[in-house]
């Protein structure tokens, strides 16, 4: 009886170990698949502007007397492709920095009203150009422990998207609220909206609802992945509510006090 008593836990332990081992293998496989997918996406995204530039350059070289106007047009297109390549590389670098450990956070007491004011000021010219009304409502003063650079990047992406994916003469409302534990930033727009089936994918790297539209307006598909990483590093949460053709609301919730 005593022998049996000992042999049962032994058997169970082996079984448990092998189950844990299988679970770990499965997780490693998922990680490896997503790493491979990321590398293949990055290569594809970086190759696209280069292919366009090559076609434009070859076409100029193959003609003997290129009219000045055509030459200028092609060189402008090449310049735009270079800007695009630059944006992808910068976004990738931001993402890589955010993927590092949370220890890289530089947490300080920050006035969130001021942080939002700076974002609005910086993005106002883009909104004006599109005749989008950009309104800020932050009546209650909020001070919280955050990494200013990373949080600023996260929130800028949301406001920039709200302008980019808006209709001409639409509006964007940014508001700040607070309770005893968290502060909440809400970015609401009157834009094109996000189809329901896409809403769970928009935070994935390189995911775009409409690839050509995003490309046209200078998107890389990395903005929301960057935002999500930065929010999670602050132990916060982000959610989206959207109705196609009517508009989108993103809400970010961040703890006032950063727990190590
Ligand atoms: P992008 O660089 O393409 O803007 P993001 O990661 O910032 O990439 O966003 C992913 C996709 O989510 C966008 O391509 C767009 O289709 C959709 N999206 C993001 N924000 C909004 C918004 N406010 N309104 C409508 N669509 C949006």
Coordinates of C-alpha atoms in Angstrom, one line a residue, chain A:
X1 CA 0.0 0.0 0.0
X2 CA 2.8 2.3 1.0
X3 CA 4.7 1.5 -2.3
X4 CA 1.6 2.3 -4.3
X5 CA 1.2 5.6 -2.5
X6 CA 4.7 6.6 -3.6
X7 CA 4.5 5.4 -7.1
X8 CA 1.3 7.3 -8.0
X9 CA 2.8 10.8 -7.4
X10 CA 5.9 9.7 -9.3
X11 CA 3.9 8.8 -12.3
X12 CA 1.8 12.0 -12.1
X13 CA 4.9 14.1 -11.9
X14 CA 6.4 12.6 -15.0
X15 CA 3.1 13.1 -16.8
X16 CA 2.9 16.7 -15.6
X17 CA 6.5 17.4 -16.8
X18 CA 5.8 16.0 -20.2
X19 CA 2.7 18.1 -20.5
X20 CA 4.6 21.2 -19.5
X21 CA 7.3 20.3 -22.0
X22 CA 4.7 19.9 -24.8
X23 CA 3.1 23.2 -23.9
X24 CA 6.5 24.9 -24.0
X25 CA 7.2 23.4 -27.4
X26 CA 3.9 24.6 -28.7
X27 CA 4.5 28.1 -27.5
X28 CA 8.0 28.1 -29.0
X29 CA 6.6 27.0 -32.3
X30 CA 4.0 29.8 -32.2
X31 CA 6.7 32.3 -31.4
X32 CA 9.0 31.0 -34.2
X33 CA 6.0 31.2 -36.7
X34 CA 5.3 34.8 -35.7
X35 CA 9.0 35.7 -35.9
X36 CA 9.2 34.3 -39.4
X37 CA 6.0 36.0 -40.5
X38 CA 7.3 39.3 -39.1
X39 CA 10.6 39.0 -41.0
X40 CA 8.8 38.2 -44.2
X41 CA 6.4 41.1 -43.7
X42 CA 9.3 43.5 -43.0
X43 CA 11.2 42.3 -46.1
X44 CA 8.1 42.7 -48.3
X45 CA 7.3 46.2 -46.9
X46 CA 10.9 47.4 -47.4
X47 CA 11.0 46.0 -50.9
X48 CA 7.9 47.7 -52.2
X49 CA 9.3 51.3 -52.3
X50 CA 12.6 50.0 -53.6
X51 CA 10.9 48.2 -56.5
X52 CA 8.9 51.4 -57.3
X53 CA 12.1 53.5 -57.3
X54 CA 13.9 51.0 -59.6
X55 CA 11.0 51.1 -62.1
X56 CA 11.0 54.9 -62.1
X57 CA 14.8 55.2 -62.4
X58 CA 14.9 52.6 -65.2
X59 CA 12.2 54.3 -67.1
X60 CA 14.1 57.7 -66.9
X61 CA 17.4 56.0 -68.0
X62 CA 15.8 54.2 -71.0
X63 CA 14.6 57.5 -72.5
X64 CA 17.1 59.7 -74.4
X65 CA 15.5 63.1 -74.2
X66 CA 13.4 63.3 -71.1
X67 CA 11.3 66.4 -71.0
X68 CA 12.0 68.5 -67.9
X69 CA 8.4 68.2 -66.6
X70 CA 8.5 64.4 -66.8
X71 CA 11.9 64.2 -65.2
X72 CA 10.6 66.4 -62.3
X73 CA 7.5 64.2 -61.9
X74 CA 9.5 61.0 -61.7
X75 CA 12.0 62.4 -59.3
X76 CA 9.2 63.7 -57.1
X77 CA 7.7 60.1 -57.1
X78 CA 11.2 58.7 -56.2
X79 CA 11.4 61.3 -53.4
X80 CA 8.0 60.1 -52.0
X81 CA 9.2 56.5 -52.1
X82 CA 12.3 57.5 -50.1
X83 CA 10.1 59.2 -47.5
X84 CA 8.0 56.1 -47.3
X85 CA 11.0 53.8 -46.8
X86 CA 12.3 56.2 -44.1
X87 CA 8.9 56.1 -42.3
X88 CA 8.8 52.3 -42.3
X89 CA 12.4 52.1 -40.9
X90 CA 11.6 54.7 -38.2
X91 CA 8.4 52.9 -37.2
X92 CA 10.3 49.6 -37.1
X93 CA 13.0 51.1 -34.8
X94 CA 10.3 52.5 -32.5
X95 CA 8.7 49.1 -32.3
X96 CA 12.0 47.3 -31.6
X97 CA 12.7 49.8 -28.8
X98 CA 9.3 49.1 -27.3
X99 CA 9.8 45.3 -27.6
X100 CA 12.7 45.5 -25.2
X101 CA 12.1 44.9 -21.5
X102 CA 9.9 47.2 -19.4
X103 CA 13.1 48.2 -17.6
X104 CA 13.8 50.6 -20.4
X105 CA 10.9 52.8 -19.3
X106 CA 11.9 56.2 -17.9
X107 CA 9.1 56.8 -15.5
X108 CA 8.6 60.3 -14.2
X109 CA 5.7 62.4 -12.8
X110 CA 4.2 64.1 -15.8
X111 CA 1.4 66.5 -16.4
X112 CA -0.8 64.6 -18.9
X113 CA -2.8 67.7 -19.9
X114 CA 0.4 69.3 -21.1
X115 CA 1.5 66.2 -22.8
X116 CA -1.8 66.1 -24.7
X117 CA -1.6 69.8 -25.5
X118 CA 1.8 69.3 -27.1
X119 CA 0.5 66.4 -29.3
X120 CA -2.5 68.6 -30.4
X121 CA -0.3 71.5 -31.2
X122 CA 2.0 69.3 -33.3
X123 CA -0.8 67.7 -35.2
X124 CA -3.0 70.8 -35.7
X125 CA -1.4 71.7 -39.1
X126 CA -2.2 68.2 -40.5
X127 CA -5.8 68.5 -39.3
X128 CA -6.1 72.1 -40.7
X129 CA -4.8 70.9 -44.1
X130 CA -7.6 68.3 -44.2
X131 CA -10.1 70.8 -42.7
X132 CA -10.6 68.5 -39.8
X133 CA -11.6 70.2 -36.5
X134 CA -9.3 69.0 -33.7
X135 CA -10.7 69.7 -30.3
X136 CA -9.2 69.0 -26.9
X137 CA -11.3 68.7 -23.7
X138 CA -9.1 68.3 -20.7
X139 CA -10.7 70.2 -17.8
X140 CA -9.4 68.1 -14.8
X141 CA -5.6 68.4 -14.2
X142 CA -3.9 65.0 -14.2
X143 CA -0.4 64.1 -13.1
X144 CA 0.7 60.5 -13.5
X145 CA 3.9 58.3 -13.5
X146 CA 4.6 57.7 -17.2
X147 CA 7.4 57.5 -19.8
X148 CA 6.7 60.7 -21.6
X149 CA 8.4 59.8 -24.9
X150 CA 6.7 56.4 -25.2
X151 CA 3.3 57.6 -24.1
X152 CA 3.4 60.6 -26.4
X153 CA 4.2 58.3 -29.3
X154 CA 1.3 56.0 -28.5
X155 CA -1.2 58.8 -28.2
X156 CA 0.1 60.8 -31.2
X157 CA -0.5 57.7 -33.4
X158 CA -4.2 57.6 -32.3
X159 CA -4.7 61.3 -33.0
X160 CA -2.9 61.1 -36.3
X161 CA -5.0 58.1 -37.4
X162 CA -8.2 59.9 -36.3
X163 CA -7.2 62.8 -38.7
X164 CA -5.9 60.6 -41.5
X165 CA -8.9 58.3 -41.6
X166 CA -11.4 61.1 -41.3
X167 CA -13.6 62.7 -43.9
X168 CA -12.9 66.2 -45.2
X169 CA -14.4 68.7 -42.7
X170 CA -14.8 66.0 -40.1
X171 CA -13.9 66.3 -36.4
X172 CA -11.6 64.7 -33.8
X173 CA -12.3 65.1 -30.1
X174 CA -9.6 64.2 -27.6
X175 CA -10.6 64.0 -23.9
X176 CA -8.9 63.3 -20.6
X177 CA -10.6 61.8 -17.6
X178 CA -9.4 60.5 -14.3
X179 CA -10.6 58.5 -11.3
X180 CA -8.8 57.4 -8.1
X181 CA -6.7 54.8 -9.9
X182 CA -6.4 55.5 -13.6
X183 CA -6.5 58.2 -16.2
X184 CA -8.3 57.8 -19.5
X185 CA -7.6 59.3 -22.9
X186 CA -10.4 59.1 -25.4
X187 CA -9.8 59.9 -29.1
X188 CA -13.1 60.1 -31.0
X189 CA -13.4 60.8 -34.7
X190 CA -16.1 61.3 -37.3
X191 CA -14.1 59.3 -39.9
X192 CA -14.6 56.3 -42.2
X193 CA -14.8 53.7 -39.3
X194 CA -13.4 50.2 -39.1
X195 CA -15.3 47.1 -40.3
X196 CA -16.2 44.8 -37.4
X197 CA -14.2 41.9 -38.6
X198 CA -11.1 44.0 -38.8
X199 CA -11.3 45.5 -35.3
X200 CA -9.5 42.5 -33.6
X201 CA -6.6 42.7 -36.2
X202 CA -5.8 46.4 -36.3
X203 CA -3.2 46.2 -33.5
X204 CA -1.2 43.5 -35.4
X205 CA 2.0 44.7 -37.1
X206 CA 1.4 45.7 -40.8
X207 CA -2.3 45.0 -40.7
X208 CA -4.3 47.6 -42.6
X209 CA -8.0 47.5 -43.5
X210 CA -7.4 49.0 -46.9
X211 CA -3.7 48.6 -47.9
X212 CA -3.7 51.0 -50.9
X213 CA -5.6 53.7 -49.0
X214 CA -3.2 53.4 -46.0
X215 CA -0.3 53.5 -48.4
X216 CA -1.7 56.6 -50.2
X217 CA -1.9 58.5 -47.0
X218 CA 1.5 57.5 -45.8
X219 CA 0.6 54.6 -43.4
X220 CA 3.0 51.8 -42.5
X221 CA 0.6 49.5 -40.6
X222 CA 2.8 49.7 -37.6
X223 CA 1.2 52.7 -35.7
X224 CA -1.3 50.8 -33.7
X225 CA 1.2 48.0 -32.9
X226 CA 3.5 50.7 -31.5
X227 CA 0.6 52.3 -29.5
X228 CA -0.5 48.9 -28.0
X229 CA 3.1 48.0 -27.0
X230 CA 3.6 51.4 -25.3
X231 CA 0.3 51.2 -23.5
X232 CA 0.9 47.6 -22.3
X233 CA 4.4 48.7 -21.0
X234 CA 2.6 51.2 -18.8
X235 CA 0.3 48.3 -17.6
X236 CA -2.5 50.0 -19.3
X237 CA -5.3 48.9 -21.7
X238 CA -6.6 50.0 -25.0
X239 CA -10.0 49.4 -26.6
X240 CA -11.7 50.4 -29.8
X241 CA -15.3 51.1 -30.7
X242 CA -16.1 51.8 -34.3
X243 CA -19.0 51.9 -36.7
X244 CA -18.3 51.7 -40.4
X245 CA -19.0 55.0 -42.1
X246 CA -19.7 56.8 -38.8
X247 CA -16.5 57.0 -36.9
X248 CA -14.1 55.4 -34.4
X249 CA -13.3 55.9 -30.7
X250 CA -10.1 54.6 -29.1
X251 CA -9.9 54.6 -25.3
X252 CA -6.6 54.2 -23.4
X253 CA -6.5 53.5 -19.7
X254 CA -3.3 54.0 -17.8
X255 CA -2.6 53.6 -14.0
X256 CA -1.8 56.9 -12.3
X257 CA 1.0 55.2 -10.3
X258 CA 3.3 52.9 -12.2
X259 CA 3.8 49.6 -10.5
X260 CA 7.3 48.0 -11.1

